[in-house]
Every structure is written in C-alpha cells, then in structure tokens.
C-alpha positions in Angstrom: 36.9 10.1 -16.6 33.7 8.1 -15.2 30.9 11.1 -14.1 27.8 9.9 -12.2 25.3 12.7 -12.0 23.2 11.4 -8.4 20.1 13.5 -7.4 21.5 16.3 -8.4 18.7 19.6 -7.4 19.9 23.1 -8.2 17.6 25.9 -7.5 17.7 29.8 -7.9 15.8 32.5 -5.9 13.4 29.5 -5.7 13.1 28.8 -9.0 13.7 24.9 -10.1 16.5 24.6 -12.4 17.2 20.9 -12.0 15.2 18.5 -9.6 16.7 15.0 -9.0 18.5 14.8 -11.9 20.6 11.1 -12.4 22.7 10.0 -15.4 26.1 8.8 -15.9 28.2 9.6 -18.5 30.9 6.8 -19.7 34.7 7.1 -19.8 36.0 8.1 -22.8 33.0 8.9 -24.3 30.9 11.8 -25.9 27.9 12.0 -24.1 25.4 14.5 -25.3 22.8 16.6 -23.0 19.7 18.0 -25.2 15.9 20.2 -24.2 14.5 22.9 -24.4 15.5 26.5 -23.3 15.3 26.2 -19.7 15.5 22.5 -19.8 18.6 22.3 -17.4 21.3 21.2 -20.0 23.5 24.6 -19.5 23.2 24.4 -15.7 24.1 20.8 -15.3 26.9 21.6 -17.5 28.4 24.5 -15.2 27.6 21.9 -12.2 30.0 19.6 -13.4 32.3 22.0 -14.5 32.4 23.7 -10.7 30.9 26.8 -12.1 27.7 26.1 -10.4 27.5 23.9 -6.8 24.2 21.8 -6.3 21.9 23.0 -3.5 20.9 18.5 -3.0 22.5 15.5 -4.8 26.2 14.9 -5.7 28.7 15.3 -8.6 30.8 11.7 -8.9 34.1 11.9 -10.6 35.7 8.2 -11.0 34.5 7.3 -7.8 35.5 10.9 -6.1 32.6 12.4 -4.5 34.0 15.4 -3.7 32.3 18.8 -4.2 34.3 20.7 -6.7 33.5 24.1 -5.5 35.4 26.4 -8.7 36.3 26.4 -11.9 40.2 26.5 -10.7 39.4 23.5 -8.5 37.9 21.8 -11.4 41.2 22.0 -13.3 43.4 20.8 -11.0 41.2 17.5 -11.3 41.1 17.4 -14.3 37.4 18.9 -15.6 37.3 21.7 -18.3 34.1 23.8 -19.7 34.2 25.4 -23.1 31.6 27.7 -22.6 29.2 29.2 -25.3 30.8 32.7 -24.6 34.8 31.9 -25.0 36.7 32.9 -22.0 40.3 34.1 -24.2 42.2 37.0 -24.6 41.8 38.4 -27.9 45.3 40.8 -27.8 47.4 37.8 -26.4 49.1 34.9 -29.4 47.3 31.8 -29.2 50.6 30.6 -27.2 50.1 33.0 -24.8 46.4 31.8 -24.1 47.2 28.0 -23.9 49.7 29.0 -21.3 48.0 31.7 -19.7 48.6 31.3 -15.5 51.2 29.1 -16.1 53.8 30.8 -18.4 57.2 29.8 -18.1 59.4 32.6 -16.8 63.3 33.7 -15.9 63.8 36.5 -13.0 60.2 37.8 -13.2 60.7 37.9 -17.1 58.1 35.6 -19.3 59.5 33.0 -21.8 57.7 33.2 -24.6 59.5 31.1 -26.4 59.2 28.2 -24.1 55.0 28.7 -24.1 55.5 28.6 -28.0 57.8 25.9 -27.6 54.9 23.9 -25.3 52.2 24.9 -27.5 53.8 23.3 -30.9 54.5 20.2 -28.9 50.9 19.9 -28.5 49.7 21.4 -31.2 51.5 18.0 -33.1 50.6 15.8 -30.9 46.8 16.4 -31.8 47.3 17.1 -35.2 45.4 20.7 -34.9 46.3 23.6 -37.3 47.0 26.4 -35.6 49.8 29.1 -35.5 50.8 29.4 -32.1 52.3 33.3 -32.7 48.9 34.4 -34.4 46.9 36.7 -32.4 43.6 35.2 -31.1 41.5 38.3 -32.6 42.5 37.3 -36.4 41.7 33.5 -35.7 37.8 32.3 -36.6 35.4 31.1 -33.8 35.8 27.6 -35.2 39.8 28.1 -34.7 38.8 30.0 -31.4 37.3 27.0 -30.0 40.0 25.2 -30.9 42.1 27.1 -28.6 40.0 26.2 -25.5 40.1 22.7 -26.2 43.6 23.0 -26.7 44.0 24.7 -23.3 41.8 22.1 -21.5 44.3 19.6 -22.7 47.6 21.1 -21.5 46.0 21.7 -17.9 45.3 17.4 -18.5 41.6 17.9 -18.9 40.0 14.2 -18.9 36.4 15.6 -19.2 35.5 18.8 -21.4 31.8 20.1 -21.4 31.2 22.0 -24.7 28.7 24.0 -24.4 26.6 25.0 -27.0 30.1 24.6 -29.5 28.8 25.1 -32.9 26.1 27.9 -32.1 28.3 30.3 -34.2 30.2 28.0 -36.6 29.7 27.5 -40.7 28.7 23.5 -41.6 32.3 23.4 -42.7 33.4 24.6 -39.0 31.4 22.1 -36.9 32.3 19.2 -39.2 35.8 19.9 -38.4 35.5 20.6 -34.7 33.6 17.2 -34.1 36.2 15.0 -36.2 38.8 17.1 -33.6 36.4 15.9 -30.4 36.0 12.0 -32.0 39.2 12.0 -32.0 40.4 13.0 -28.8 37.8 10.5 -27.5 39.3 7.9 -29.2 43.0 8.4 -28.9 43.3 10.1 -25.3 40.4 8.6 -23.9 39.0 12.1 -23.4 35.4 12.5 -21.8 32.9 15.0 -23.7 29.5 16.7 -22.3 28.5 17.8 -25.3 25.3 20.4 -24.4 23.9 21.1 -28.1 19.9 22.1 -29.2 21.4 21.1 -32.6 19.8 17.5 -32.7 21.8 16.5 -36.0 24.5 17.4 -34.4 24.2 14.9 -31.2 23.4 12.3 -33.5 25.7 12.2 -35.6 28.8 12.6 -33.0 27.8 11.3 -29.5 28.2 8.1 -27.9 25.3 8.7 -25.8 22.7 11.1 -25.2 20.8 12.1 -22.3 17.3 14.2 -22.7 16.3 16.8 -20.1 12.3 18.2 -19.4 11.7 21.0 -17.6 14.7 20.0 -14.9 14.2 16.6 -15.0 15.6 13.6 -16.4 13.7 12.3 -19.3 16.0 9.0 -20.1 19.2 8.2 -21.1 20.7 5.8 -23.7 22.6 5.1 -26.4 22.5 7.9 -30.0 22.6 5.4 -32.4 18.9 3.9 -31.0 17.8 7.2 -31.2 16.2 9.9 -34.0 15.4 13.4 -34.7 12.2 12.5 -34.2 12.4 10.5 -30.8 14.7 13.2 -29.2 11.9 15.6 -30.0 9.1 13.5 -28.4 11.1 13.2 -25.3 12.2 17.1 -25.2 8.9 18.0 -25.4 7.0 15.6 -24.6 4.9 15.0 -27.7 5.0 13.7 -31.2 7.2 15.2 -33.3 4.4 15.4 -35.9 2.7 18.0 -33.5 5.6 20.7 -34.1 4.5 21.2 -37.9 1.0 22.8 -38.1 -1.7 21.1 -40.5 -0.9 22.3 -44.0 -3.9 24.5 -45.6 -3.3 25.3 -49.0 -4.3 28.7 -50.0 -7.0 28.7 -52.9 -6.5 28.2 -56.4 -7.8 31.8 -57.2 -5.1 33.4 -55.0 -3.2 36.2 -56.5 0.7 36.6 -57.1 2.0 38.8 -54.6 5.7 38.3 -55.4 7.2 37.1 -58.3 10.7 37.3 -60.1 12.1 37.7 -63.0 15.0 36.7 -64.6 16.7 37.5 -61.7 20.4 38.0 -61.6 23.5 39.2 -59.5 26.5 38.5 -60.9 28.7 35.5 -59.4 25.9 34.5 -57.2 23.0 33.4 -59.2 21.0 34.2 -62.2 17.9 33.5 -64.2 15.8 33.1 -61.0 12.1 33.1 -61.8 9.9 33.0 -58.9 6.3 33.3 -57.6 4.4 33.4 -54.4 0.9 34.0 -54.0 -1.2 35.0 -51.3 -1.6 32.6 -48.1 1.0 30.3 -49.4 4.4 29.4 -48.0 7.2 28.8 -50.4 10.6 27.3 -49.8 13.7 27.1 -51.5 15.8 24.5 -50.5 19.8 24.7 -51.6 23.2 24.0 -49.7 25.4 26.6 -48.5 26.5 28.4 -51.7 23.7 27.3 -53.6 22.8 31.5 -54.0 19.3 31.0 -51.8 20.3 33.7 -49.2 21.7 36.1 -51.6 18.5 35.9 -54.2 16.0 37.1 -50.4 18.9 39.9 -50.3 18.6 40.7 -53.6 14.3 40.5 -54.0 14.3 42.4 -50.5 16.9 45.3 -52.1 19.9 44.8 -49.3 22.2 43.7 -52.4 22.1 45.2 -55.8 21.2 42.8 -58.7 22.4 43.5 -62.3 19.2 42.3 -64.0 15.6 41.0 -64.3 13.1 42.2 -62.4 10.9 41.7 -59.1 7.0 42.3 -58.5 5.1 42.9 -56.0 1.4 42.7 -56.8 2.5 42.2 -60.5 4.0 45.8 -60.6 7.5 46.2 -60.7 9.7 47.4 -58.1 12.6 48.6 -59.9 16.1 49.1 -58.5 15.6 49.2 -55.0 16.3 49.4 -51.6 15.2 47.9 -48.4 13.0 51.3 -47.8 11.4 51.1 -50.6 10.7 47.6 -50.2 9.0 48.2 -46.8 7.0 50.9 -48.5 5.6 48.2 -50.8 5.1 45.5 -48.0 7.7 43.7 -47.7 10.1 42.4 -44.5 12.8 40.4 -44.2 13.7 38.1 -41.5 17.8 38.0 -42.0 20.3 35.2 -41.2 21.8 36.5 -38.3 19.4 38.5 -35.6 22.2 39.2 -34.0 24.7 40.8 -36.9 21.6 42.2 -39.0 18.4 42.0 -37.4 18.8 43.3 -33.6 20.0 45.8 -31.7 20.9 43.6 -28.7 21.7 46.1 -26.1 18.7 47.9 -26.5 15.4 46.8 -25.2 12.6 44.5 -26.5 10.4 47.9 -26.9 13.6 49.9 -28.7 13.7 47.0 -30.9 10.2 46.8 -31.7 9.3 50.4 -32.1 12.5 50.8 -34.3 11.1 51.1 -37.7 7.3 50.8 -36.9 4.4 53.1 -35.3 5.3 56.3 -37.9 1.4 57.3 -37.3 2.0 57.5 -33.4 4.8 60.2 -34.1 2.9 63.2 -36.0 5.6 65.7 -36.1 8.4 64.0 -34.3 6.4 63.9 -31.5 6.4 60.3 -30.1 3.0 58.9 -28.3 4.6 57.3 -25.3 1.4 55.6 -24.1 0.0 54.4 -27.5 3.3 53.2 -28.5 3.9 50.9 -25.1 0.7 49.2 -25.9 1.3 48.8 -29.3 5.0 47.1 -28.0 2.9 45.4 -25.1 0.1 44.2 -28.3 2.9 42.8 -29.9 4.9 41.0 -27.4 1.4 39.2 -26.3 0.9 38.2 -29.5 4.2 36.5 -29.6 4.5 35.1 -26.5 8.1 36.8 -25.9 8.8 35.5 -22.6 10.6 38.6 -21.0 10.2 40.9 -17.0 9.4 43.7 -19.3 9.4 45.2 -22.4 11.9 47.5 -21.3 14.3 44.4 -20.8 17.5 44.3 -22.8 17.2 41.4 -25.6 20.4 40.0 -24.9 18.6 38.9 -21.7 16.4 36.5 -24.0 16.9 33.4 -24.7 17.4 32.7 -28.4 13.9 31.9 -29.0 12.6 34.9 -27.7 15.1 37.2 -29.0 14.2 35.2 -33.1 10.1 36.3 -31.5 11.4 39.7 -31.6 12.6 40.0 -34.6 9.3 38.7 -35.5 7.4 41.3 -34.3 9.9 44.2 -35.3 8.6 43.1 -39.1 5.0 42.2 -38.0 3.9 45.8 -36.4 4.9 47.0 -40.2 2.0 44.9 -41.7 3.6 43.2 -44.5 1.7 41.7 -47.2 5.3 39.3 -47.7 7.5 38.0 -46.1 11.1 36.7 -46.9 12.5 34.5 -44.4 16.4 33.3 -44.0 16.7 30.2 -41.6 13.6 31.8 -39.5 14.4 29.1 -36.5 18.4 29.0 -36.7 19.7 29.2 -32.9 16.4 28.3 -31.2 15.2 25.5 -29.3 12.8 22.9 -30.6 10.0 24.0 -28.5 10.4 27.9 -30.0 10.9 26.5 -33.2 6.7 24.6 -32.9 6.4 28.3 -31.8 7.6 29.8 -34.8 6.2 27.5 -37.2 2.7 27.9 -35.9 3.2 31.7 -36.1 4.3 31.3 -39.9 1.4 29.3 -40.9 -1.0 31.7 -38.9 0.2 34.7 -41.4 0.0 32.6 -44.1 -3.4 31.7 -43.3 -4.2 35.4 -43.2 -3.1 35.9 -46.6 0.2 36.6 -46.3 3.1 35.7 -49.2 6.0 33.6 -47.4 9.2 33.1 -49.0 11.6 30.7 -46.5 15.1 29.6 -47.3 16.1 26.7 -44.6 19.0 24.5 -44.3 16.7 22.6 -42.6 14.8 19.9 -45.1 12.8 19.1 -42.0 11.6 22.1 -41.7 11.1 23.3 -45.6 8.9 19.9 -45.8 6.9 20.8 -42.8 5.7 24.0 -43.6 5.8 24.3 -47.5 3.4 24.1 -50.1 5.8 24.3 -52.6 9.2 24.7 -53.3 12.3 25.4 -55.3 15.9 24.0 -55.3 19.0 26.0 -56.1 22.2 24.6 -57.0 25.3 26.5 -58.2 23.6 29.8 -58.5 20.8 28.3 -60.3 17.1 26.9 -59.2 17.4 23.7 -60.7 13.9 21.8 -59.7 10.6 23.1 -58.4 8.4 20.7 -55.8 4.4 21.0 -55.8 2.7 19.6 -52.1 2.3 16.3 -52.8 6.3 16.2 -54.3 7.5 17.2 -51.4 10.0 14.6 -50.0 13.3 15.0 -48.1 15.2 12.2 -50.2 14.3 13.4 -53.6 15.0 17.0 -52.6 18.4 16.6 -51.4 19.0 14.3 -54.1 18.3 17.5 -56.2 20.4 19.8 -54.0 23.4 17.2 -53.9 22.7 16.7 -57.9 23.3 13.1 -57.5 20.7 9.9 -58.7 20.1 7.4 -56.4 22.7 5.2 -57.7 24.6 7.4 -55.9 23.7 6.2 -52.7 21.5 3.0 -51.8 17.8 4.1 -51.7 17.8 2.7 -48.5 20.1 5.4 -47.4 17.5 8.4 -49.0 15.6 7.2 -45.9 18.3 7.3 -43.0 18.1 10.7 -41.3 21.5 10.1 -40.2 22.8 9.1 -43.8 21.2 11.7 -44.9 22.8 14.0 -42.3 26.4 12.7 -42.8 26.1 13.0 -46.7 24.8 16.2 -46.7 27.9 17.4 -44.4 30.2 15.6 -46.6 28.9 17.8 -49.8 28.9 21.1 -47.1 32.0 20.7 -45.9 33.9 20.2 -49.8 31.4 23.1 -50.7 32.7 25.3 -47.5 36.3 24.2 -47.9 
C-alpha cells in the first residue's frame, strides 16, 4: 500500500504538532519516521493509522483520499498500528486475541477450535513461533508484539505502523522482530511505518527514512545514503559532534575515589580490579552478558559479591548494602527507571524528595516549603520539562522521566556515581542533555563509572575505559586509545582478520556484526 502524506497540519489546544508535513512512503516498503520527543513522529503515526484526524492536509492511501476517521475504519481498509502500549488481552490464548471481534461461533456459542484452527494456518504461513493455546500474560513483549502483527495480518493489513517496537525488547528480541517485519515486506508486499528514536535500528532495517524537526519535514530519502551521524544533524539540527561535550581530563594529581578489588560474584564475573578518580568519567564497554551491569550492582551493594573488596576514598566498604553505600556517597543510575529507579505513579516531587532532604525532616516533621524549593532547585537545574512538580512522571516523556532519576541521586550529593545505560529510552536531543549534565559533575569532581551498550556514547564521554568479556575485563583503553573498531574488536574477541578493516569503519557493519554476536549471546 502506496501512502502519500500531503500538507498534513495537526494541532492541539493550539499547540503545533505537525505543520505541512509531506512524504510518501513506498509500497511494500519499510519506511522509517525519526526526531526528537515532540518531533511529530508518534502523531503522524496515529494519523495514518485513523487514531488521530488532521485539522489541514490529507492522508493518501493508493490513490484513496478518503479521511479515515477510526481505528475500525482503518481496518476495514486495510491499515493497522502496533502501538508502543499493546492493545491485548492478557487472560485470553493468543488464539483468542488474533480472532478477537471476529470469532467463529455456533448458536451464540464461540468455536474455539476454529479461531485455533485460523490462527495455526497463519501462524505457518509466516513461519512465527507461537503457541496459539498459550495465554498472552506468560508470552514475552517480543512474542507479544508478535501477536499484534499477527492480528494486523488476519484483518489483511497492507500497512502496519510500529510504533516505538523495540522500546522494551532484549538485542536478541528486536533482531528477531525486524527479520519477522523484512520479511513480510518482502513476501506479502506488506507496508511498514516504522516510528523508532533507536537510529541503529532504522538503519539497519528500513528502506527509507523520513526525519521530522519540531513538526516539520526535515527530508526524506533513502537509509542506506544515510548515517548515525546525518540522521542526527537533521533531528536536531546541528553537527553530531556538538551532542558530546569537549573532553577535559581531570588532573594527574586527582585522587582515587572508587576502586575494586579482586572483585567477584560467582557465575557472573570475577577478578575485577577497578579505579576511578575524581573528575574523571570511566566506561566499561562489554556485550550483553559480558557481567558490566552486574559488577555496578555489585560495587553499589544491590547484589552480594563472594569476594574482593571495594573502596571508596581508599577505605574499604565491606559487605554492603545500597544504604550504606549512600552513606559513603555513592548513587546509582539503574537500567531500568521504570522497574528500579521510579515510582511512576507518583509525582516528579515524590520522586525527588524520596530518599533525599533528611535535614528538612528534624523529628519526622517534614518542611513543606523548604522541601518544594529544594524539588523546584532541582528540577531547574535539570531542565525537566513538566506543568508542575506535582505532575505524575508517567506524564514525561522518557527524557524527562531519565532527568528525574537524575536528580533523585543528585539532591544526595554523591561524590560517585555508577551509571547503567544513563540514556537508554531517550531521544537524541535528551541524550546531548544528559551528556552535558555528566560531564558538568565530572568537571566538579565527581567519580563516574558508565556502562553503555552504546560505543558511541562510551567514546564520547570517556577518558578511559575497560572491556569485559565472559565475566572478565579483558582490555583497558587510555584517551587517546579510545576507538570504536578496536573496542568492539575487543568485546567481540575477534582480530581484524575477522572482518575486513574496512568494515571496523562501517557504522552499519559494525551495527549488524555486533547484533550477530548479541543475538547468539542472547539466544
């Protein structure tokens, strides 16, 4: 399915979402839509998708100008949006949900069998794994996803917008969803919008790619002419060089904040010797299972380790526990904000205030007014863009909601902190946000520990930095070593002769070897 996109405006209690937005996206092929939070990508997506209706402009559809004014419209022509939120029933079979609205039935009775029958036929036509009878609540997100794809098809979806599809999934997960969506694009001549702020991820999948600035079109053309670097310049409308703050190297006479001993957990990793002195940032670079995450766990006392020892200020810590490791100034920025870092149905001041602000509580008694302008200090200082602080933070976007994790650790006053994929889920505009902010603490002195999957990111910001492979930290990087081919050389533990060295400077070789090695790793 042809889609022209004509002059499309969409606005919302006069705000400008989109203004005269054109583009057209190919039959057949996966067309990507990138920018920034509040770029327009999500809303164009729910326009085609009949979610949304434009307030100027049309919505072409092989030549069918029609408006489509709801999702159920949509569907009977054809159009199907997996949204970031899935839209499924977790108690029904995965049967059940493919067929849901249209299930077979006998004198008011359902036929179960027959949806089951329907899904397997489809199920091996496609060549997707799935047991039809299991219950959608015991299926991953990856599988999940699979499901609404699934049910696009048997409604005879020609165009599917993804939206934001591998925001939740493992590297192992979104290589196998995007094989799944090349291959529907190939076989069955099925249409993707593919809305993603994972840049790799267009790249490396889509046909074409269309880049969206504050509501308007930036330009469209072909992914393979493009980089991770060009997409960037046209999202924000600079250099990509201008999203990594100038490196300052802390002096020589800095002292050790944090260092490691023989560090050990069982099973995970072991003999892990570390240091990190004050005002530099460190990185350790590693693929999934390489045991990066799990030694910040361990140094910040979430997960127990079996032997060696960690410092702070050359004294040792002990066996200890993330209280104790605040007491001796530490914080940790986790993985996940939103399994281990947030509350997200509490407000941006709850949030905040949570473990911070003890001297504004002598006796249990809380300091309402000194503690909303310590929040308000705070939330200034991070530019959270938010009504109020007393707004939920699953109201944020994901940039704001990674800023106020930041600032939950920052009103503690660490002397270190551990970071683990400090920018995952955020667009690239928070992510120049973030990296300023990191380099501004370490420029105060601060000790910065960072584990990225991100080489990008560990080579813009570092001053030094370790690799881990199988548990172990097999290579250490000063400033001037720092260089993305040697380092996932390292990581991969292959020579060049493993690839061409031409191919050590392809971003997208690069990308498609390193998901090669993740997805053998993951699976």
């Amino acid at each position: 399915m042809q889609v022209l996109v004509e002059n499309v405006s969409k606005h919302f209690a006069g705000a400008i979402a989109l203004q005269n937005v054109s583009f057209e996206v190919c039959s057949g092929s996966i067309h990507g839509l990138v920018g920034e939070n509040g770029a327009g990508k999500s809303t164009i997506g729910k326009l085609v998708g009949g979610v949304l209706q434009p307030n100027d402009g049309r919505v072409i559809y092989d030549g069918d100008d029609r408006l489509v004014s709801s999702p159920r419209e949509a569907i009977e022509r054809g159009i199907a949006a997996v949204q970031q939120e899935l839209v499924l029933c977790q108690e029904l079979t995965v049967a059940e949900n493919i067929c849901l609205g249209r299930e077979s039935t006998t004198l008011g009775f359902l036929r179960n069998r027959e949806s089951l029958r329907e899904f397997n036929q489809l199920r091996d036509e496609l060549g997707f794994e799935l047991d039809g009878r299991a219950r959608l609540r015991s299926l991953s997100i990856a599988d999940q996803q699979q499901v609404e794809i699934l049910k696009a098809l048997s409604r005879n979806a020609r165009l599917i917008v993804l939206d934001e599809p591998t925001s939740s999934l493992t590297p192992a997960e979104t290589v196998h969803l995007h094989q799944v969506v090349k291959r529907l694009a190939k076989e069955r001549g099925t249409t993707f919008i593919y809305v993603s702020h994972f840049l790799d991820h267009i790249l490396s999948s889509c046909d074409a790619v269309t880049v969206l600035r504050n509501g308007k079109h930036v330009q469209t053309g072909p992914a393979k002419d493009e980089t991770h670097a060009s997409l960037a310049a046209a999202m924000l409308g600079r250099d990509l060089s201008d999203v990594f703050p100038p490196k300052k190297a802390p002096p020589p006479t800095s002292a050790v904040k944090l260092s490691t001993s023989e560090l050990t957990r069982r099973r995970k990793f072991e003999n892990i010797n570390i240091q990190v002195k004050a005002g530099e940032i460190v990185g350790i670079a590693g693929l999934v299972g390489s045991g990066r995450s799990e030694v910040l766990r361990s140094i910040f006392g979430a997960d127990e380790f079996q032997s060696g020892m960690v410092a702070i200020d050359g004294y040792p810590v002990g066996r200890h526990t993330p209280i104790t490791a605040m007491r001796n100034g530490l914080a940790m920025v986790p993985e996940s904000r939103r399994e281990q870092g947030l509350f997200l149905e509490h407000s941006i001041a709850e949030n905040i205030s949570l473990i911070n602000f003890s001297e504004l509580r002598p006796f249990g008694i809380v300091n309402r007014g000194k503690e909303a302008e310590e929040i308000r200090k705070w939330a200034g200082r991070l530019n959270i863009k938010c009504t109020s602080t007393d707004a939920l933070v699953s109201s944020l976007s994901g940039g704001n909601q990674q800023k106020v994790l930041f600032a939950k650790w920052l009103a503690g006053n660490p002397s270190v902190m551990l970071l683990d994929e400090p920018t995952r889920g955020v667009d690239i505009g928070a992510k120049s946000e973030i990296y300023n902010l990191i380099a501004e603490l370490a420029a105060r002195g601060m000790a910065i520990l960072i584990v990225s999957s991100e080489l990008e990111e560990l080579v813009g910001l570092c001053h030094r930095m370790y690799i881990m492979r199988k548990g172990s930290i097999v290579g250490e990087k000063s400033a001037d070593e720092i260089e993305i081919g040697a380092i996932l050389r390292e990581c991969l533990g292959v020579y060049e002769g493993d690839l061409h060295s031409k191919d050590f400077c392809n971003p997208l070789r690069l990308i498609d070897w390193r998901d090669q090695c993740v997805s053998r790793t993951m699976g």
